[in-house]
Amino acid sequence: KIFLIFPFYITLHFFFINSEGNTFCSIRHKKAKENINKAILIGGQGSENWYHFSIEYLPKLFIINNYTSLNSDISIIVPDTYNENNSFREALSLFSKNRNIVYLKSNEFVRCKKLYCLSDFNITPFNLPKGQWPKLEQFSINSKIVKEYSNSLISSINISQNFIHKKLFLIRNEKRRSFNQYQLLSIAKKYGYVGISLEKYSFKEQVKIISNVKNLIGASGAAWTSMLYSKNS
């Protein structure tokens, strides 16, 4: 698959970008948060969702670092959510390569002279109509890049000791999804499973835990994104 880096550059025009990746081109004055000469946009539809961030957006930084020659002095533009959430911020730091990070709220804009955007290579459904389930043909995943990205992330974290529990039951936040979770957990415990809420751990701890797990069960949800960091096939 071919990856395209699009450098948007117009001599007299400037691009105004907000955290959702909405871009406006204008020569008129706007109240921008700051002026930036060159920047890489890591944002777009669903970028503030942990699943879409992990599958679609963070790997873009991996590609930029490993498949392009863009200088490390080029800033990164990301949603402000990444700065407010520890897991987002920690994961981003592993691939930011000491670049200056510009965090934008949904109602904020920056004035950028030259903006780099990477074409999408992992595409997954986002906000389907109520009652509809995702279909196989709606997904496009570059497995080669996903594996390279996963291996790179795992190698950047010192996983020195095995997590003691090899069989885990993923616990969901009951406010977000209500079901007979603890009845199922009590059954799972009879087979050696231990309940765990991954969001209570730092991002690096999550990677360490999942990379050592042998068996993983639970209800559907964003926690399954952690399968990216499993060493098992």
Short mmCIF file of C-alpha atoms in Angstrom, two decimals:
data_model
loop_
_atom_site.label_atom_id
_atom_site.label_comp_id
_atom_site.label_asym_id
_atom_site.label_seq_id
_atom_site.Cartn_x
_atom_site.Cartn_y
_atom_site.Cartn_z
CA LYS A 1 0.00 0.00 0.00
CA ILE A 2 1.25 3.47 -0.86
CA PHE A 3 1.25 6.12 1.84
CA LEU A 4 0.97 9.73 0.79
CA ILE A 5 2.20 12.74 2.70
CA PHE A 6 0.31 15.80 1.51
CA PRO A 7 2.13 19.10 2.13
CA PHE A 8 -0.50 21.83 1.77
CA TYR A 9 1.30 25.05 0.90
CA ILE A 10 0.01 28.26 -0.61
CA THR A 11 2.15 31.38 -0.65
CA LEU A 12 -0.54 33.92 0.15
CA HIS A 13 -2.98 31.72 2.02
CA PHE A 14 -2.90 30.21 5.47
CA PHE A 15 -4.62 27.15 6.86
CA PHE A 16 -6.61 27.30 10.05
CA ILE A 17 -6.96 23.94 11.77
CA ASN A 18 -9.00 22.88 14.78
CA SER A 19 -8.77 19.69 16.86
CA GLU A 20 -11.22 17.71 14.70
CA GLY A 21 -8.98 18.25 11.71
CA ASN A 22 -11.34 20.73 10.10
CA THR A 23 -9.22 22.93 7.87
CA PHE A 24 -10.12 26.34 6.52
CA CYS A 25 -8.07 28.22 3.93
CA SER A 26 -8.25 31.98 4.04
CA ILE A 27 -6.18 35.16 3.58
CA ARG A 28 -8.41 36.94 6.11
CA HIS A 29 -7.32 37.52 9.67
CA LYS A 30 -8.64 35.03 12.22
CA LYS A 31 -8.09 34.86 15.95
CA ALA A 32 -5.64 31.97 15.95
CA LYS A 33 -4.10 30.45 19.06
CA GLU A 34 -0.66 30.74 17.50
CA ASN A 35 1.19 30.93 14.19
CA ILE A 36 3.08 27.84 13.05
CA ASN A 37 5.40 27.59 10.07
CA LYS A 38 5.22 23.79 9.58
CA ALA A 39 3.11 21.17 11.32
CA ILE A 40 1.88 17.57 11.08
CA LEU A 41 -1.83 17.00 11.67
CA ILE A 42 -2.68 13.96 13.80
CA GLY A 43 -6.42 14.36 14.13
CA GLY A 44 -9.73 13.79 12.42
CA GLN A 45 -13.00 11.90 12.80
CA GLY A 46 -12.91 9.74 15.90
CA SER A 47 -9.38 10.78 16.86
CA GLU A 48 -10.49 11.50 20.44
CA ASN A 49 -11.74 7.91 20.82
CA TRP A 50 -9.16 5.51 22.29
CA TYR A 51 -9.86 2.77 19.75
CA HIS A 52 -9.63 5.03 16.69
CA PHE A 53 -6.62 6.84 18.16
CA SER A 54 -4.75 3.55 18.66
CA ILE A 55 -5.69 1.95 15.33
CA GLU A 56 -5.85 4.89 12.93
CA TYR A 57 -4.01 7.95 14.27
CA LEU A 58 -1.05 7.04 16.49
CA PRO A 59 0.34 4.66 13.80
CA LYS A 60 0.54 7.70 11.49
CA LEU A 61 3.30 9.09 13.71
CA PHE A 62 5.07 5.74 13.52
CA ILE A 63 4.99 5.93 9.70
CA ILE A 64 6.18 9.55 9.69
CA ASN A 65 9.11 8.62 11.93
CA ASN A 66 10.10 5.51 9.98
CA TYR A 67 9.07 6.11 6.37
CA THR A 68 9.59 9.84 5.84
CA SER A 69 12.41 12.34 6.23
CA LEU A 70 10.36 15.06 7.94
CA ASN A 71 12.55 16.96 10.37
CA SER A 72 12.02 16.63 14.11
CA ASP A 73 11.54 20.41 14.40
CA ILE A 74 8.12 20.17 12.72
CA SER A 75 5.31 20.51 15.28
CA ILE A 76 2.44 18.07 15.81
CA ILE A 77 -1.16 19.28 16.03
CA VAL A 78 -3.46 17.08 18.15
CA PRO A 79 -6.76 17.39 20.09
CA ASP A 80 -6.53 18.79 23.61
CA THR A 81 -7.99 15.49 24.88
CA TYR A 82 -4.55 13.94 24.45
CA ASN A 83 -3.12 16.30 27.06
CA GLU A 84 -5.96 15.80 29.54
CA ASN A 85 -5.88 11.98 29.43
CA ASN A 86 -2.82 10.17 30.83
CA SER A 87 -3.03 7.18 28.45
CA PHE A 88 -3.31 9.40 25.36
CA ARG A 89 -0.47 11.63 26.50
CA GLU A 90 1.81 8.73 27.43
CA ALA A 91 1.20 6.87 24.14
CA LEU A 92 1.75 10.03 22.11
CA SER A 93 5.05 10.71 23.89
CA LEU A 94 6.45 7.36 22.70
CA PHE A 95 6.21 8.47 19.06
CA SER A 96 6.44 12.26 19.21
CA LYS A 97 10.27 12.18 18.95
CA ASN A 98 10.61 15.35 21.08
CA ARG A 99 8.54 17.33 18.57
CA ASN A 100 6.68 20.38 19.82
CA ILE A 101 3.06 19.32 20.46
CA VAL A 102 0.25 21.82 19.91
CA TYR A 103 -2.92 20.84 21.79
CA LEU A 104 -6.16 22.30 20.41
CA LYS A 105 -9.63 22.48 21.91
CA SER A 106 -12.59 22.02 19.56
CA ASN A 107 -13.17 25.79 19.37
CA GLU A 108 -9.50 26.75 18.94
CA PHE A 109 -7.55 27.32 15.75
CA VAL A 110 -3.92 27.69 14.76
CA ARG A 111 -2.55 29.52 11.75
CA CYS A 112 -0.30 27.15 9.79
CA LYS A 113 1.74 27.99 6.71
CA LYS A 114 2.64 24.41 5.71
CA LEU A 115 0.59 21.47 6.94
CA TYR A 116 1.47 17.78 6.47
CA CYS A 117 -1.35 15.23 6.39
CA LEU A 118 -0.88 11.48 6.03
CA SER A 119 -3.40 9.54 3.97
CA ASP A 120 -5.55 7.05 5.88
CA PHE A 121 -4.27 3.46 5.79
CA ASN A 122 -6.41 1.95 8.57
CA ILE A 123 -10.12 2.67 8.16
CA THR A 124 -12.80 1.50 10.61
CA PRO A 125 -16.50 2.46 10.91
CA PHE A 126 -17.30 5.43 13.13
CA ASN A 127 -20.73 6.31 14.58
CA LEU A 128 -22.90 3.93 12.57
CA PRO A 129 -26.68 4.59 12.55
CA LYS A 130 -28.49 3.16 15.57
CA GLY A 131 -29.23 -0.54 15.18
CA GLN A 132 -26.58 -1.17 12.52
CA TRP A 133 -23.56 -3.38 13.11
CA PRO A 134 -20.20 -2.99 11.34
CA LYS A 135 -19.67 -5.07 8.20
CA LEU A 136 -16.42 -6.65 7.06
CA GLU A 137 -16.31 -4.59 3.85
CA GLN A 138 -16.35 -1.37 5.92
CA PHE A 139 -12.89 -2.11 7.32
CA SER A 140 -9.50 -1.63 5.69
CA ILE A 141 -6.52 -2.61 7.85
CA ASN A 142 -2.87 -2.62 6.79
CA SER A 143 -1.73 -5.58 8.90
CA LYS A 144 1.95 -5.16 7.98
CA ILE A 145 2.10 -1.62 9.35
CA VAL A 146 -0.01 -2.51 12.39
CA LYS A 147 2.43 -5.30 13.32
CA GLU A 148 5.47 -3.05 12.76
CA TYR A 149 3.87 -0.32 14.86
CA SER A 150 2.96 -2.79 17.62
CA ASN A 151 6.45 -4.32 17.73
CA SER A 152 8.01 -0.86 17.81
CA LEU A 153 5.82 0.18 20.73
CA ILE A 154 6.46 -3.00 22.71
CA SER A 155 10.22 -2.73 22.16
CA SER A 156 10.22 0.87 23.41
CA ILE A 157 8.83 -0.28 26.77
CA ASN A 158 10.99 -2.30 29.13
CA ILE A 159 8.93 -5.42 29.77
CA SER A 160 11.32 -7.01 32.24
CA GLN A 161 9.02 -9.20 34.33
CA ASN A 162 5.98 -11.27 33.53
CA PHE A 163 2.62 -10.19 34.85
CA ILE A 164 1.57 -12.77 37.44
CA HIS A 165 -1.92 -13.36 36.01
CA LYS A 166 -2.10 -15.12 32.63
CA LYS A 167 -5.91 -15.33 32.37
CA LEU A 168 -7.78 -12.03 32.54
CA PHE A 169 -11.42 -10.95 32.47
CA LEU A 170 -11.82 -7.39 31.14
CA ILE A 171 -14.13 -5.41 33.44
CA ARG A 172 -16.27 -2.72 31.82
CA ASN A 173 -17.43 0.53 33.45
CA GLU A 174 -21.01 -0.22 34.49
CA LYS A 175 -22.07 3.37 33.76
CA ARG A 176 -21.20 2.85 30.09
CA ARG A 177 -22.58 -0.66 29.63
CA SER A 178 -24.89 -2.52 31.98
CA PHE A 179 -25.04 -6.33 31.89
CA ASN A 180 -24.59 -9.29 34.26
CA GLN A 181 -20.85 -8.69 34.32
CA TYR A 182 -20.12 -9.88 37.85
CA GLN A 183 -22.16 -13.05 37.46
CA LEU A 184 -19.98 -13.88 34.46
CA LEU A 185 -16.84 -12.93 36.38
CA SER A 186 -17.75 -15.29 39.24
CA ILE A 187 -18.00 -18.13 36.69
CA ALA A 188 -14.73 -17.11 35.04
CA LYS A 189 -12.94 -17.14 38.40
CA LYS A 190 -13.68 -20.86 38.70
CA TYR A 191 -11.47 -21.31 35.63
CA GLY A 192 -8.61 -19.21 36.98
CA TYR A 193 -9.53 -15.81 35.52
CA VAL A 194 -8.87 -12.53 37.33
CA GLY A 195 -10.96 -9.39 36.78
CA ILE A 196 -9.09 -6.29 35.64
CA SER A 197 -9.97 -2.70 34.67
CA LEU A 198 -7.22 -1.64 32.28
CA GLU A 199 -8.10 2.07 32.52
CA LYS A 200 -6.84 2.03 36.13
CA TYR A 201 -3.30 1.37 34.87
CA SER A 202 -0.88 3.63 33.02
CA PHE A 203 -0.50 3.04 29.30
CA LYS A 204 2.90 1.36 29.72
CA GLU A 205 1.48 -0.90 32.43
CA GLN A 206 -1.40 -1.86 30.11
CA VAL A 207 1.09 -2.86 27.40
CA LYS A 208 3.11 -4.92 29.90
CA ILE A 209 -0.01 -6.67 31.20
CA ILE A 210 -1.44 -7.55 27.79
CA SER A 211 1.89 -8.59 26.30
CA ASN A 212 2.13 -11.35 28.91
CA VAL A 213 -1.49 -12.56 28.91
CA LYS A 214 -2.34 -16.05 27.61
CA ASN A 215 -6.14 -15.84 27.75
CA LEU A 216 -8.37 -12.78 27.62
CA ILE A 217 -12.17 -12.64 27.85
CA GLY A 218 -14.81 -9.93 28.34
CA ALA A 219 -17.56 -7.88 26.72
CA SER A 220 -16.94 -5.84 23.58
CA GLY A 221 -15.46 -2.38 24.05
CA ALA A 222 -12.42 -0.14 23.65
CA ALA A 223 -10.38 -2.24 26.12
CA TRP A 224 -9.93 -4.83 23.37
CA THR A 225 -7.74 -2.32 21.53
CA SER A 226 -5.02 -3.55 23.89
CA MET A 227 -4.83 -6.74 21.79
CA LEU A 228 -2.47 -4.68 19.63
CA TYR A 229 0.20 -5.30 22.25
CA SER A 230 -0.23 -9.05 22.66
CA LYS A 231 2.80 -11.20 21.87
CA ASN A 232 0.58 -14.22 21.29
CA SER A 233 -0.89 -14.97 17.89
#
